[in-house]
Short mmCIF file of C-alpha atoms and ligand atoms in Angstrom, two decimals:
data_model
loop_
_atom_site.label_atom_id
_atom_site.label_comp_id
_atom_site.label_asym_id
_atom_site.label_seq_id
_atom_site.Cartn_x
_atom_site.Cartn_y
_atom_site.Cartn_z
CA UNK A 1 -29.97 43.28 47.00
CA UNK A 2 -27.94 42.31 43.81
CA UNK A 3 -30.61 40.56 41.71
CA UNK A 4 -28.03 37.82 40.52
CA UNK A 5 -27.32 36.97 44.14
CA UNK A 6 -28.78 33.72 45.31
CA UNK A 7 -30.98 33.74 48.57
CA UNK A 8 -31.46 31.24 51.32
CA UNK A 9 -34.62 29.73 50.62
CA UNK A 10 -36.38 28.18 53.49
CA UNK A 11 -39.36 27.04 51.64
CA UNK A 12 -41.03 23.53 52.49
CA UNK A 13 -41.18 22.61 48.96
CA UNK A 14 -40.18 23.19 46.28
CA UNK A 15 -37.01 23.86 48.00
CA UNK A 16 -33.24 24.38 47.28
CA UNK A 17 -31.30 22.18 45.16
CA UNK A 18 -27.72 22.21 45.19
CA UNK A 19 -26.12 24.98 43.26
CA UNK A 20 -23.31 22.81 41.80
CA UNK A 21 -25.98 20.38 40.26
CA UNK A 22 -27.80 23.30 38.66
CA UNK A 23 -24.76 24.67 37.05
CA UNK A 24 -23.58 21.37 35.82
CA UNK A 25 -27.15 21.02 34.25
CA UNK A 26 -27.12 24.55 32.99
CA UNK A 27 -23.87 23.74 31.16
CA UNK A 28 -25.53 20.89 29.14
CA UNK A 29 -28.93 21.99 29.02
CA UNK A 30 -29.09 22.56 25.31
CA UNK A 31 -26.67 19.69 24.47
CA UNK A 32 -26.54 16.43 26.70
CA UNK A 33 -23.08 14.59 26.64
CA UNK A 34 -22.67 15.11 22.96
CA UNK A 35 -26.10 13.95 22.15
CA UNK A 36 -27.22 16.90 20.13
CA UNK A 37 -30.17 17.73 22.28
CA UNK A 38 -31.37 18.79 25.78
CA UNK A 39 -32.70 15.97 28.12
CA UNK A 40 -36.05 18.03 27.76
CA UNK A 41 -36.23 17.19 24.17
CA UNK A 42 -34.85 13.61 23.86
CA UNK A 43 -36.92 10.17 23.46
CA UNK A 44 -37.54 8.51 26.68
CA UNK A 45 -36.83 5.42 24.85
CA UNK A 46 -33.26 6.70 23.52
CA UNK A 47 -30.39 5.12 24.77
CA UNK A 48 -29.09 8.35 26.43
CA UNK A 49 -32.25 8.51 28.70
CA UNK A 50 -32.32 4.79 29.21
CA UNK A 51 -28.71 5.30 30.94
CA UNK A 52 -30.04 8.16 32.81
CA UNK A 53 -33.07 5.92 34.55
CA UNK A 54 -30.86 2.95 34.91
CA UNK A 55 -28.20 5.21 36.92
CA UNK A 56 -30.86 7.05 38.64
CA UNK A 57 -32.27 3.66 40.02
CA UNK A 58 -28.88 2.12 40.54
CA UNK A 59 -27.64 5.19 42.72
CA UNK A 60 -30.71 5.36 44.71
CA UNK A 61 -30.64 1.58 45.44
CA UNK A 62 -27.12 2.04 46.56
CA UNK A 63 -27.64 5.28 48.77
CA UNK A 64 -30.51 3.83 50.52
CA UNK A 65 -29.25 0.26 50.67
CA UNK A 66 -32.45 -0.70 48.80
CA UNK A 67 -32.78 -4.78 48.99
CA UNK A 68 -33.13 -6.89 45.87
CA UNK A 69 -36.54 -7.86 46.60
CA UNK A 70 -37.80 -4.29 46.36
CA UNK A 71 -38.74 -2.36 43.19
CA UNK A 72 -38.10 1.23 42.68
CA UNK A 73 -40.55 3.42 40.76
CA UNK A 74 -40.55 7.04 39.43
CA UNK A 75 -44.04 8.19 39.42
CA UNK A 76 -46.00 11.40 38.77
CA UNK A 77 -48.75 13.05 40.67
CA UNK A 78 -46.95 13.90 43.70
CA UNK A 79 -47.15 12.36 47.26
CA UNK A 80 -51.20 13.34 47.03
CA UNK A 81 -51.66 10.74 44.40
CA UNK A 82 -49.79 8.02 46.44
CA UNK A 83 -52.47 8.56 49.09
CA UNK A 84 -54.92 6.88 46.97
CA UNK A 85 -52.52 4.53 44.95
CA UNK A 86 -51.64 3.10 48.20
CA UNK A 87 -55.12 2.39 49.20
CA UNK A 88 -56.01 1.10 45.69
CA UNK A 89 -53.27 -1.47 45.56
CA UNK A 90 -52.51 -2.71 48.99
CA UNK A 91 -56.36 -2.90 50.70
CA UNK A 92 -55.91 -6.28 49.11
CA UNK A 93 -57.58 -8.89 51.63
CA UNK A 94 -59.53 -7.49 54.36
CA UNK A 95 -59.94 -3.71 53.08
CA UNK A 96 -58.76 -2.61 56.55
CA UNK A 97 -55.66 -0.32 56.83
CA UNK A 98 -54.65 1.34 60.01
CA UNK A 99 -53.41 5.07 60.09
CA UNK A 100 -51.33 7.05 62.52
CA UNK A 101 -52.39 10.80 62.18
CA UNK A 102 -49.48 12.80 62.78
CA UNK A 103 -50.28 15.86 60.71
CA UNK A 104 -52.01 17.49 57.96
CA UNK A 105 -50.59 15.16 55.28
CA UNK A 106 -51.30 12.03 57.54
CA UNK A 107 -54.65 13.07 57.83
CA UNK A 108 -55.08 13.65 53.98
CA UNK A 109 -53.65 10.22 53.31
CA UNK A 110 -56.30 8.72 55.66
CA UNK A 111 -59.05 10.52 54.22
CA UNK A 112 -58.15 9.49 50.80
CA UNK A 113 -57.80 5.97 51.64
CA UNK A 114 -61.36 6.12 53.49
CA UNK A 115 -62.74 6.33 49.81
CA UNK A 116 -61.69 2.62 49.30
CA UNK A 117 -61.67 0.84 52.32
CA UNK A 118 -62.29 0.61 56.47
CA UNK A 119 -59.63 2.88 57.71
CA UNK A 120 -59.12 3.14 61.45
CA UNK A 121 -56.97 6.02 63.20
CA UNK A 122 -54.68 3.92 65.17
CA UNK A 123 -53.42 6.97 67.08
CA UNK A 124 -53.13 10.76 66.80
CA UNK A 125 -51.90 13.59 68.11
CA UNK A 126 -54.50 16.22 66.77
CA UNK A 127 -55.64 17.13 69.94
CA UNK A 128 -52.32 18.77 70.88
CA UNK A 129 -51.87 20.44 67.38
CA UNK A 130 -49.51 17.72 66.39
CA UNK A 131 -46.85 18.94 68.46
CA UNK A 132 -45.80 15.42 69.20
CA UNK A 133 -45.28 11.57 67.72
CA UNK A 134 -47.45 9.16 69.64
CA UNK A 135 -45.72 6.28 70.73
CA UNK A 136 -47.77 3.17 68.95
CA UNK A 137 -47.22 -0.52 69.84
CA UNK A 138 -47.90 -3.68 67.86
CA UNK A 139 -51.18 -4.12 70.01
CA UNK A 140 -52.28 -0.67 68.75
CA UNK A 141 -52.84 -1.88 65.11
CA UNK A 142 -55.43 -4.51 63.95
CA UNK A 143 -53.81 -7.84 63.31
CA UNK A 144 -55.93 -8.49 60.25
CA UNK A 145 -55.02 -5.12 58.74
CA UNK A 146 -53.72 -5.06 55.12
CA UNK A 147 -51.08 -2.29 55.86
CA UNK A 148 -50.33 0.51 58.45
CA UNK A 149 -49.55 4.04 57.27
CA UNK A 150 -47.39 6.63 58.85
CA UNK A 151 -45.87 9.99 57.74
CA UNK A 152 -42.44 9.88 58.85
CA UNK A 153 -41.22 13.55 58.92
CA UNK A 154 -44.25 15.86 59.42
CA UNK A 155 -43.59 19.04 57.19
CA UNK A 156 -46.00 21.40 58.59
CA UNK A 157 -45.67 20.74 62.48
CA UNK A 158 -42.07 20.17 62.57
CA UNK A 159 -42.14 16.61 64.00
CA UNK A 160 -40.22 13.20 62.99
CA UNK A 161 -40.59 9.88 64.04
CA UNK A 162 -37.88 8.93 66.80
CA UNK A 163 -38.51 5.19 66.17
CA UNK A 164 -40.06 2.97 63.32
CA UNK A 165 -43.25 1.52 64.57
CA UNK A 166 -43.46 -2.30 65.13
CA UNK A 167 -46.39 -3.59 63.01
CA UNK A 168 -45.58 -7.34 63.02
CA UNK A 169 -46.54 -9.03 59.84
CA UNK A 170 -48.76 -6.22 58.60
CA UNK A 171 -46.84 -4.27 55.96
CA UNK A 172 -45.75 -0.46 56.84
CA UNK A 173 -46.51 2.07 54.43
CA UNK A 174 -44.34 5.33 55.09
CA UNK A 175 -44.69 8.87 53.42
CA UNK A 176 -41.06 10.17 53.52
CA UNK A 177 -41.62 13.06 51.22
CA UNK A 178 -39.89 15.76 53.45
CA UNK A 179 -37.17 13.51 54.85
CA UNK A 180 -35.99 10.59 52.14
CA UNK A 181 -32.31 10.82 51.65
CA UNK A 182 -31.81 13.13 54.75
CA UNK A 183 -30.83 10.24 57.15
CA UNK A 184 -30.17 6.55 56.91
CA UNK A 185 -33.01 4.08 56.91
CA UNK A 186 -33.60 0.30 57.20
CA UNK A 187 -35.84 -0.25 53.71
CA UNK A 188 -36.65 -3.72 55.00
CA UNK A 189 -38.57 -2.41 57.86
CA UNK A 190 -41.21 -0.91 54.99
CA UNK A 191 -43.61 -2.63 52.71
CA UNK A 192 -43.83 0.81 50.79
CA UNK A 193 -42.05 4.07 50.90
CA UNK A 194 -42.90 6.84 48.81
CA UNK A 195 -41.83 10.34 48.69
CA UNK A 196 -42.58 13.37 46.26
CA UNK A 197 -39.07 14.89 44.96
CA UNK A 198 -39.43 18.16 45.29
CA UNK A 199 -38.29 18.35 49.09
CA UNK A 200 -35.14 16.64 49.29
CA UNK A 201 -34.57 15.15 45.77
CA UNK A 202 -34.94 17.14 42.94
CA UNK A 203 -37.78 19.49 41.19
CA UNK A 204 -41.25 18.91 41.25
CA UNK A 205 -42.78 16.41 39.05
CA UNK A 206 -41.23 12.93 40.08
CA UNK A 207 -42.34 10.86 43.05
CA UNK A 208 -40.23 8.01 44.48
CA UNK A 209 -41.91 4.62 45.32
CA UNK A 210 -39.80 1.79 46.82
CA UNK A 211 -42.10 -1.30 47.15
CA UNK A 212 -41.73 -4.95 48.37
CA UNK A 213 -42.29 -7.18 45.54
CA UNK A 214 -44.71 -9.41 47.01
CA UNK A 215 -47.11 -6.68 47.57
CA UNK A 216 -47.39 -6.11 43.79
CA UNK A 217 -50.29 -7.37 41.74
CA UNK A 218 -53.44 -6.83 44.07
CA UNK A 219 -54.89 -3.90 42.23
CA UNK A 220 -58.35 -4.49 41.24
CA UNK A 221 -59.21 -4.99 37.67
CA UNK A 222 -61.39 -1.57 37.90
CA UNK A 223 -57.91 0.19 38.85
CA UNK A 224 -56.94 2.89 36.35
CA UNK A 225 -53.84 1.39 34.61
CA UNK A 226 -51.51 4.20 35.87
CA UNK A 227 -52.47 3.66 39.25
CA UNK A 228 -51.25 -0.02 39.20
CA UNK A 229 -47.75 -0.27 40.70
CA UNK A 230 -47.43 -3.38 39.04
CA UNK A 231 -47.62 -1.73 35.45
CA UNK A 232 -44.74 0.61 36.58
CA UNK A 233 -42.66 -2.00 38.19
CA UNK A 234 -42.99 -4.34 35.16
CA UNK A 235 -42.25 -1.69 32.67
CA UNK A 236 -39.07 -0.04 34.68
CA UNK A 237 -41.17 3.18 35.30
CA UNK A 238 -41.51 3.37 31.34
CA UNK A 239 -45.05 2.01 30.76
CA UNK A 240 -45.83 5.68 29.69
CA UNK A 241 -43.55 8.97 29.37
CA UNK A 242 -42.01 9.47 32.51
CA UNK A 243 -41.22 12.90 34.03
CA UNK A 244 -37.82 12.51 31.94
CA UNK A 245 -36.01 15.94 33.29
CA UNK A 246 -36.99 15.70 36.66
CA UNK A 247 -35.90 12.11 36.68
CA UNK A 248 -32.41 13.49 35.30
CA UNK A 249 -32.04 16.18 37.64
CA UNK A 250 -32.81 13.86 40.61
CA UNK A 251 -30.20 11.39 39.18
CA UNK A 252 -27.66 14.19 38.98
CA UNK A 253 -28.55 14.91 42.86
CA UNK A 254 -28.13 11.09 43.69
CA UNK A 255 -24.65 11.21 41.96
CA UNK A 256 -23.66 14.29 44.22
CA UNK A 257 -24.76 12.52 47.39
CA UNK A 258 -22.60 9.36 46.25
CA UNK A 259 -19.68 11.50 45.68
CA UNK A 260 -19.90 13.49 48.82
CA UNK A 261 -20.03 10.40 51.43
CA UNK A 262 -23.44 9.20 50.88
CA UNK A 263 -26.60 9.30 53.23
CA UNK A 264 -24.30 8.91 56.21
CA UNK A 265 -22.42 12.28 55.39
CA UNK A 266 -25.75 13.81 54.77
CA UNK A 267 -27.49 12.99 58.01
CA UNK A 268 -24.22 13.88 59.91
CA UNK A 269 -24.54 17.54 58.31
CA UNK A 270 -28.28 17.58 58.90
CA UNK A 271 -27.69 16.76 62.43
CA UNK A 272 -25.46 19.64 62.98
CA UNK A 273 -27.37 22.09 61.01
CA UNK A 274 -30.55 21.46 62.77
CA UNK A 275 -28.80 21.07 66.57
CA UNK A 276 -27.39 24.80 66.06
CA UNK A 277 -30.54 25.98 65.17
CA UNK A 278 -32.67 24.37 68.00
CA UNK A 279 -29.81 25.22 70.59
CA UNK A 280 -30.33 28.90 69.50
CA UNK A 281 -34.12 28.76 69.75
CA UNK A 282 -33.86 26.94 73.14
CA UNK A 283 -31.61 29.65 74.55
CA UNK A 284 -33.48 32.46 73.23
CA UNK A 285 -35.72 34.78 75.32
CA UNK A 286 -37.92 35.66 72.09
CA UNK A 287 -38.19 32.37 70.02
CA UNK A 288 -39.61 29.12 71.17
CA UNK A 289 -39.87 25.69 69.55
CA UNK A 290 -43.32 24.19 70.33
CA UNK A 291 -42.67 20.53 69.33
CA UNK A 292 -41.62 17.70 71.74
CA UNK A 293 -37.94 17.53 72.02
CA UNK A 294 -37.67 14.16 71.24
CA UNK A 295 -39.74 14.43 68.19
CA UNK A 296 -38.26 17.19 66.45
CA UNK A 297 -37.59 17.28 62.64
CA UNK A 298 -34.18 17.70 61.36
CA UNK A 299 -35.64 19.16 58.05
CA UNK A 300 -38.47 21.51 59.28
CA UNK A 301 -37.93 23.67 62.47
CA UNK A 302 -40.88 25.23 63.71
CA UNK A 303 -40.48 28.35 66.06
CA UNK A 304 -42.51 31.15 67.19
CA UNK A 305 -42.33 34.44 69.05
CA UNK A 306 -45.90 33.88 70.64
CA UNK A 307 -46.90 37.25 69.10
CA UNK A 308 -48.74 36.99 65.79
CA UNK A 309 -47.60 40.54 64.67
CA UNK A 310 -44.27 40.03 65.59
CA UNK A 311 -43.87 36.72 63.60
CA UNK A 312 -45.25 38.56 60.70
CA UNK A 313 -42.65 41.44 61.18
CA UNK A 314 -40.20 38.49 61.51
CA UNK A 315 -40.63 36.81 58.21
CA UNK A 316 -41.04 40.17 56.18
CA UNK A 317 -37.69 41.65 57.57
CA UNK A 318 -35.95 38.37 56.94
CA UNK A 319 -37.10 38.44 53.40
CA UNK A 320 -35.49 41.80 53.14
CA UNK A 321 -32.21 40.24 54.24
CA UNK A 322 -32.28 37.23 51.66
CA UNK A 323 -33.62 34.58 54.01
CA UNK A 324 -36.96 33.70 52.07
CA UNK A 325 -40.28 31.69 53.03
CA UNK A 326 -39.80 31.61 56.76
CA UNK A 327 -43.43 31.91 57.24
CA UNK A 328 -45.17 28.49 58.82
CA UNK A 329 -47.74 26.81 57.18
CA UNK A 330 -50.67 28.85 56.62
CA UNK A 331 -52.99 26.61 58.71
CA UNK A 332 -50.70 27.16 62.14
CA UNK A 333 -48.78 30.52 61.25
CA UNK A 334 -45.60 31.19 63.34
CA UNK A 335 -42.28 30.60 61.48
CA UNK A 336 -40.76 27.41 59.77
CA UNK A 337 -37.37 26.91 58.57
CA UNK A 338 -37.07 24.02 56.17
CA UNK A 339 -33.38 23.03 56.19
CA UNK A 340 -33.47 20.15 53.73
CA UNK A 341 -30.12 18.55 52.51
CA UNK A 342 -29.40 21.37 50.13
CA UNK A 343 -29.56 24.14 52.73
CA UNK A 344 -25.81 25.04 53.64
CA UNK A 345 -24.63 25.68 57.15
CA UNK A 346 -24.02 29.39 55.84
CA UNK A 347 -27.89 29.51 55.78
CA UNK A 348 -28.34 28.29 58.98
CA UNK A 349 -25.66 30.87 60.50
CA UNK A 350 -27.46 33.61 58.67
CA UNK A 351 -30.42 33.01 59.88
CA UNK A 352 -29.32 32.70 63.63
CA UNK A 353 -27.44 36.09 63.04
CA UNK A 354 -30.67 37.48 61.71
CA UNK A 355 -32.82 36.06 64.81
CA UNK A 356 -30.20 37.41 67.24
CA UNK A 357 -30.56 40.96 65.70
CA UNK A 358 -34.44 40.76 65.48
CA UNK A 359 -34.37 39.77 69.36
CA UNK A 360 -32.18 42.92 70.23
CA UNK A 361 -34.17 45.25 67.98
CA UNK A 362 -37.57 43.97 69.21
CA UNK A 363 -36.81 43.04 72.85
CA UNK A 364 -39.78 44.09 74.94
CA UNK A 365 -42.48 43.49 72.35
CA UNK A 366 -43.22 39.82 72.64
C1 PLP B 1 -45.36 18.11 50.59
C2 PLP B 1 -45.88 16.74 51.23
C3 PLP B 1 -46.78 16.06 50.80
C4 PLP B 1 -47.67 16.33 49.47
O1 PLP B 1 -46.78 16.33 48.31
P1 PLP B 1 -47.23 16.56 46.71
O2 PLP B 1 -46.05 16.08 45.94
O3 PLP B 1 -47.77 18.24 46.57
O4 PLP B 1 -48.48 15.87 46.54
C5 PLP B 1 -47.22 14.78 50.92
N1 PLP B 1 -46.73 14.37 52.36
C6 PLP B 1 -45.82 15.06 52.99
C7 PLP B 1 -45.02 14.43 54.24
C8 PLP B 1 -45.22 16.19 52.44
O5 PLP B 1 -44.32 16.86 52.79
#
């Protein structure tokens, strides 16, 4: 392959970014908007960077329809640090929280929270290798829980909630790392939404948190300053040096989404991409999707041949064709095509074309 040619990268994250965004950034990499400096070099207190930060927040608010009574924070530490920040800040009365465990990340979130309080698993699909999303109702949660935690899109297992659980007055906390900005959401249903950026938003290094204001300010006195949401909310994510460049790139992605019809347009495109791939898999004699149909993810499409050796051959030969990172997560094997916002339909078409050829060439081996 020509080494200047870009590949289709199906990685679960970090993942593809929009090419036009990267090209426009490259154009101003050493001299941003006539400032004489790169965004990488600039003071986070400079007027240029303050404008970058304000625009990023304003555009994200507009894209997701974030109500006035929610704070937007740009944090570090990934979704993983949110697992403990959530518990530290939100176990504020009874120290009880209920978790729905729908995958490895959900399980990690619950395990981390258990260091700080009384954590109960309200429902899990672990007994069937997380191939579906359990149906949970208000009665499944403790009425005096400080919060309920869910993982909206399960990156490793390729599932996604087909509904938003009703938790009554108990705040709902949601990890949206692998689906934020891929579909329209009603932010007002949640007490807190968080998402690492490196899947659908921008480069690794920044984590978004969207939090209802009345939930701020309950972290115990012993909480490390950085881990108190209120510190970040009160300081506009500038209490300390924020991940400036990652925020800048995310902000450029937000502008692009706005220019191109907002989240609704992305949702439509994502539905079309995913449908095409699932339809092909469902019609294939070699490939199979192990996930319950109603719970299938639009972002992470998991499939298998049923033969480990053949799966391996698939991901290796695909790579030679410029279709990268199609191996499933190391914990479950098989294949996974992560088709986030920045994956074009051309990538889906090329993948399907390759799958067809592979099927013909390897018929009788599965
Ligand atoms: C990737 C991922 C995480 C972990 O994110 P980090 O930013 O690496 O900490 C957590 N939750 C979900 C749903 C993910 O997809």
